[in-house]
Amino acid sequence: MTQQLNMVSAITQALDQEMEKNEKVLVFGEDVGVNGGVFRATEGLHEKYGDERVSDTPLSESAIGGMAFGLAVQGFRPVAEIQ
């Protein structure tokens, strides 16, 4: 019997699996760190991977987008979360 996941749980699981496999995957955005995001899609990741890889940003979509672009051209795998 297969386990059914809701969408948020599937996203959390996918992020966790990719972060475990690749240390260049970074998650950042509004309230994704300590609080685990508005929909809790990043819940537990901050505790597991720390501030270096899961971090909160200011409420500035253009800064989040710019940060994602800059990280990507440097070889990182950014996951930017904008509410």
Backbone as ProteinMPNN parsed JSONL, in Angstrom:
{"seq_chain_A": "MTQQLNMVSAITQALDQEMEKNEKVLVFGEDVGVNGGVFRATEGLHEKYGDERVSDTPLSESAIGGMAFGLAVQGFRPVAEIQ", "coords_chain_A": {"N_chain_A": [[0.844, -1.178, 0.0], [0.605, 2.171, -0.877], [1.894, 5.196, 0.504], [0.043, 8.097, 1.075], [0.552, 11.517, 0.46], [-0.044, 14.88, 1.379], [0.088, 17.938, -0.568], [1.831, 19.87, 0.598], [3.342, 18.338, 2.406], [4.621, 16.66, 0.587], [6.209, 18.5, -0.8], [7.879, 19.387, 1.278], [9.187, 16.979, 1.875], [10.491, 16.481, -0.579], [12.217, 18.717, -0.748], [13.828, 18.218, 1.497], [15.02, 15.761, 0.768], [16.511, 16.516, -1.506], [18.193, 18.463, -0.392], [19.645, 16.894, 1.315], [21.057, 15.282, -0.48], [22.55, 17.136, -1.962], [24.709, 19.574, -1.138], [24.707, 22.107, -2.118], [22.17, 23.052, -2.413], [20.061, 25.539, -1.388], [17.695, 27.083, 0.726], [15.622, 29.837, 0.964], [13.781, 32.723, 2.021], [10.733, 34.501, 2.854], [10.032, 34.057, 6.123], [10.744, 31.301, 6.098], [12.635, 29.99, 7.587], [13.037, 29.627, 10.821], [10.249, 29.589, 11.428], [9.216, 27.865, 9.509], [7.845, 28.514, 7.2], [4.859, 29.957, 5.721], [2.931, 28.076, 4.958], [4.043, 25.94, 6.12], [5.845, 24.455, 4.63], [8.565, 24.257, 4.769], [9.099, 23.279, 7.2], [11.039, 22.082, 9.868], [13.365, 21.938, 8.363], [15.161, 24.022, 8.848], [16.124, 23.443, 11.406], [17.424, 21.05, 10.845], [19.315, 21.647, 8.79], [20.378, 24.133, 9.349], [21.266, 27.712, 9.726], [22.909, 28.405, 7.604], [21.962, 27.161, 5.324], [19.195, 27.287, 5.265], [17.303, 29.993, 5.391], [15.795, 33.003, 6.647], [14.563, 35.872, 4.936], [14.443, 39.439, 4.359], [11.32, 41.175, 3.732], [11.243, 41.461, 0.662], [10.789, 41.075, -2.469], [12.252, 41.553, -4.82], [14.876, 41.53, -3.919], [15.066, 38.883, -3.025], [14.719, 37.498, -5.429], [16.956, 38.479, -6.839], [19.009, 37.505, -5.241], [18.633, 34.758, -5.585], [19.197, 34.511, -8.325], [21.9, 35.369, -8.409], [23.118, 33.419, -6.766], [22.583, 31.134, -8.298], [24.085, 31.54, -10.672], [26.544, 31.185, -9.612], [26.745, 28.53, -9.193], [25.185, 27.357, -7.228], [22.12, 25.833, -5.989], [19.505, 27.434, -5.687], [16.51, 27.746, -3.765], [14.014, 29.739, -3.804], [11.603, 31.303, -1.855], [8.682, 32.969, -2.153], [6.001, 34.597, -0.775]], "CA_chain_A": [[0.0, 0.0, 0.0], [1.414, 3.379, -0.965], [1.576, 6.273, 1.44], [-0.43, 9.309, 0.42], [1.019, 12.763, 1.056], [-0.653, 16.09, 0.839], [1.044, 18.683, -1.377], [2.841, 20.509, 1.443], [4.228, 17.274, 2.895], [5.423, 16.204, -0.552], [7.208, 19.545, -1.043], [8.844, 19.316, 2.381], [9.967, 15.758, 1.689], [11.349, 16.669, -1.752], [13.282, 19.646, -0.363], [14.715, 17.516, 2.417], [15.79, 14.771, 0.017], [17.477, 17.205, -2.363], [19.194, 19.104, 0.464], [20.484, 15.818, 1.835], [21.917, 14.813, -1.567], [23.36, 18.187, -2.577], [24.935, 20.66, -0.18], [24.563, 23.402, -2.782], [20.759, 23.456, -2.377], [19.793, 26.512, -0.335], [16.306, 27.532, 0.793], [15.513, 31.129, 1.631], [12.575, 33.485, 1.717], [10.02, 35.13, 3.959], [9.602, 33.166, 7.214], [10.958, 29.875, 5.828], [13.607, 29.439, 8.522], [12.558, 29.171, 12.127], [8.808, 29.333, 11.413], [8.869, 26.798, 8.573], [7.022, 29.015, 6.104], [3.438, 30.213, 5.982], [2.2, 26.815, 4.807], [4.886, 24.954, 6.808], [6.507, 23.608, 3.632], [9.98, 24.096, 5.112], [9.141, 22.933, 8.621], [12.055, 21.125, 10.253], [14.584, 22.037, 7.562], [16.092, 24.941, 9.514], [16.754, 22.704, 12.489], [18.275, 19.999, 10.292], [20.4, 22.143, 7.939], [20.958, 25.337, 9.928], [21.147, 29.045, 9.12], [23.703, 28.514, 6.38], [21.259, 26.612, 4.16], [17.768, 27.624, 5.332], [17.328, 31.29, 6.066], [14.759, 34.011, 6.439], [14.992, 37.087, 4.266], [13.499, 40.552, 4.519], [10.182, 41.218, 2.816], [11.711, 42.165, -0.523], [10.776, 40.096, -3.548], [13.327, 41.807, -5.781], [16.121, 41.063, -3.304], [15.03, 37.416, -3.033], [14.972, 37.099, -6.815], [18.351, 38.789, -7.156], [19.843, 36.563, -4.494], [18.5, 33.461, -6.263], [19.929, 34.596, -9.594], [23.323, 35.428, -8.105], [23.549, 32.106, -6.29], [22.514, 30.167, -9.401], [25.212, 31.711, -11.588], [27.737, 30.745, -8.896], [26.721, 27.077, -9.093], [24.306, 26.867, -6.185], [20.762, 25.467, -6.366], [18.64, 28.196, -4.775], [15.062, 27.57, -3.724], [13.526, 31.012, -3.277], [10.187, 31.235, -1.496], [8.011, 34.266, -2.058], [4.617, 34.314, -0.399]], "C_chain_A": [[0.891, 1.243, 0.0], [0.931, 4.437, 0.019], [1.136, 7.496, 0.651], [0.061, 10.52, 1.195], [0.172, 13.91, 0.534], [0.448, 16.881, 0.149], [2.16, 19.29, -0.526], [3.827, 19.472, 1.975], [5.14, 16.763, 1.788], [6.527, 17.22, -0.875], [8.293, 19.501, 0.025], [9.761, 18.117, 2.204], [10.938, 15.9, 0.515], [12.505, 17.618, -1.441], [14.301, 18.959, 0.53], [15.596, 16.519, 1.666], [16.864, 15.434, -0.841], [18.564, 17.887, -1.541], [20.152, 18.074, 1.046], [21.49, 15.35, 0.788], [22.924, 15.856, -2.038], [23.511, 19.364, -1.621], [24.837, 22.047, -0.804], [23.103, 23.861, -2.884], [20.551, 24.337, -1.15], [18.338, 26.937, -0.409], [16.274, 28.857, 1.546], [14.252, 31.837, 1.177], [11.945, 34.016, 2.99], [9.491, 34.072, 4.935], [9.817, 31.681, 6.96], [11.885, 29.215, 6.832], [12.972, 28.875, 9.77], [11.08, 28.793, 12.108], [8.377, 28.241, 10.435], [7.954, 27.216, 7.442], [5.559, 29.148, 6.478], [2.624, 28.927, 5.917], [2.955, 25.636, 5.43], [5.595, 23.993, 5.846], [7.991, 23.418, 3.912], [10.163, 23.723, 6.581], [10.17, 21.839, 8.89], [13.369, 21.251, 9.501], [15.618, 22.951, 8.208], [16.837, 24.22, 10.632], [17.757, 21.679, 11.958], [19.498, 20.552, 9.56], [21.012, 23.465, 8.402], [20.784, 26.614, 9.118], [21.878, 29.18, 7.79], [22.914, 28.081, 5.134], [19.771, 26.888, 4.136], [17.662, 28.932, 6.099], [16.152, 32.181, 5.677], [15.37, 35.222, 5.744], [14.03, 38.216, 4.618], [12.364, 40.437, 3.495], [10.56, 42.074, 1.61], [11.845, 41.166, -1.669], [11.915, 40.307, -4.531], [14.674, 41.359, -5.217], [16.183, 39.542, -3.3], [15.332, 36.895, -4.438], [16.415, 37.34, -7.224], [19.315, 37.838, -6.477], [19.811, 35.189, -5.165], [19.304, 33.443, -7.559], [21.437, 34.558, -9.345], [23.872, 34.089, -7.627], [23.585, 31.083, -7.42], [23.7, 30.307, -10.351], [26.536, 31.328, -10.936], [27.742, 29.233, -8.648], [25.871, 26.498, -7.972], [22.948, 26.5, -6.774], [19.801, 26.166, -5.412], [17.168, 27.81, -4.906], [14.523, 28.81, -3.008], [12.033, 30.902, -3.036], [9.654, 32.64, -1.335], [6.541, 33.99, -1.814], [3.645, 34.732, -1.449]], "O_chain_A": [[1.825, 1.341, 0.796], [-0.257, 4.553, 0.319], [1.781, 7.883, -0.324], [-0.001, 10.554, 2.424], [-0.272, 13.901, -0.614], [1.622, 16.533, 0.266], [3.327, 19.221, -0.911], [5.032, 19.72, 1.987], [6.309, 16.465, 2.035], [7.652, 16.833, -1.188], [9.483, 19.569, -0.285], [10.976, 18.229, 2.367], [12.091, 15.478, 0.615], [13.644, 17.355, -1.826], [15.507, 19.108, 0.332], [16.8, 16.45, 1.915], [17.999, 14.96, -0.894], [19.728, 17.895, -1.941], [21.333, 18.357, 1.244], [22.639, 15.056, 1.116], [24.025, 15.509, -2.466], [22.541, 20.065, -1.333], [24.879, 23.052, -0.094], [22.835, 24.95, -3.392], [20.83, 23.931, -0.022], [17.805, 27.13, -1.502], [16.835, 28.976, 2.635], [13.728, 31.581, 0.093], [12.547, 33.983, 4.063], [8.604, 33.29, 4.593], [9.123, 30.862, 7.562], [11.916, 27.987, 6.919], [12.434, 27.768, 9.763], [10.692, 27.787, 12.703], [7.257, 27.741, 10.539], [7.348, 26.367, 6.789], [5.085, 28.528, 7.43], [1.727, 28.716, 6.733], [2.553, 24.482, 5.282], [5.905, 22.858, 6.209], [8.614, 22.514, 3.354], [11.258, 23.842, 7.13], [10.176, 20.801, 8.227], [14.387, 20.726, 9.95], [16.817, 22.686, 8.128], [18.05, 24.377, 10.779], [18.813, 21.468, 12.555], [20.593, 20.004, 9.684], [22.059, 23.87, 7.897], [20.247, 26.616, 8.01], [21.493, 29.991, 6.947], [23.165, 28.569, 4.032], [19.137, 26.74, 3.092], [17.901, 28.976, 7.306], [15.611, 32.12, 4.573], [16.54, 35.549, 5.943], [12.93, 37.971, 5.115], [12.46, 39.689, 2.522], [10.234, 43.26, 1.549], [12.871, 40.503, -1.819], [12.488, 39.337, -5.028], [15.521, 40.862, -5.959], [17.244, 38.968, -3.545], [16.112, 35.958, -4.605], [17.027, 36.499, -7.881], [20.311, 37.417, -7.064], [20.845, 34.535, -5.296], [20.005, 32.474, -7.852], [22.16, 33.803, -9.995], [24.957, 33.675, -8.033], [24.501, 30.264, -7.496], [24.261, 29.303, -10.79], [27.542, 31.163, -11.626], [28.633, 28.715, -7.975], [25.837, 25.282, -7.784], [22.66, 26.821, -7.927], [19.335, 25.567, -4.443], [16.659, 27.58, -6.003], [14.57, 28.913, -1.782], [11.286, 30.459, -3.908], [10.116, 33.405, -0.488], [5.91, 33.238, -2.556], [2.438, 34.558, -1.278]]}, "name": "protein", "num_of_chains": 1, "seq": "MTQQLNMVSAITQALDQEMEKNEKVLVFGEDVGVNGGVFRATEGLHEKYGDERVSDTPLSESAIGGMAFGLAVQGFRPVAEIQ"}
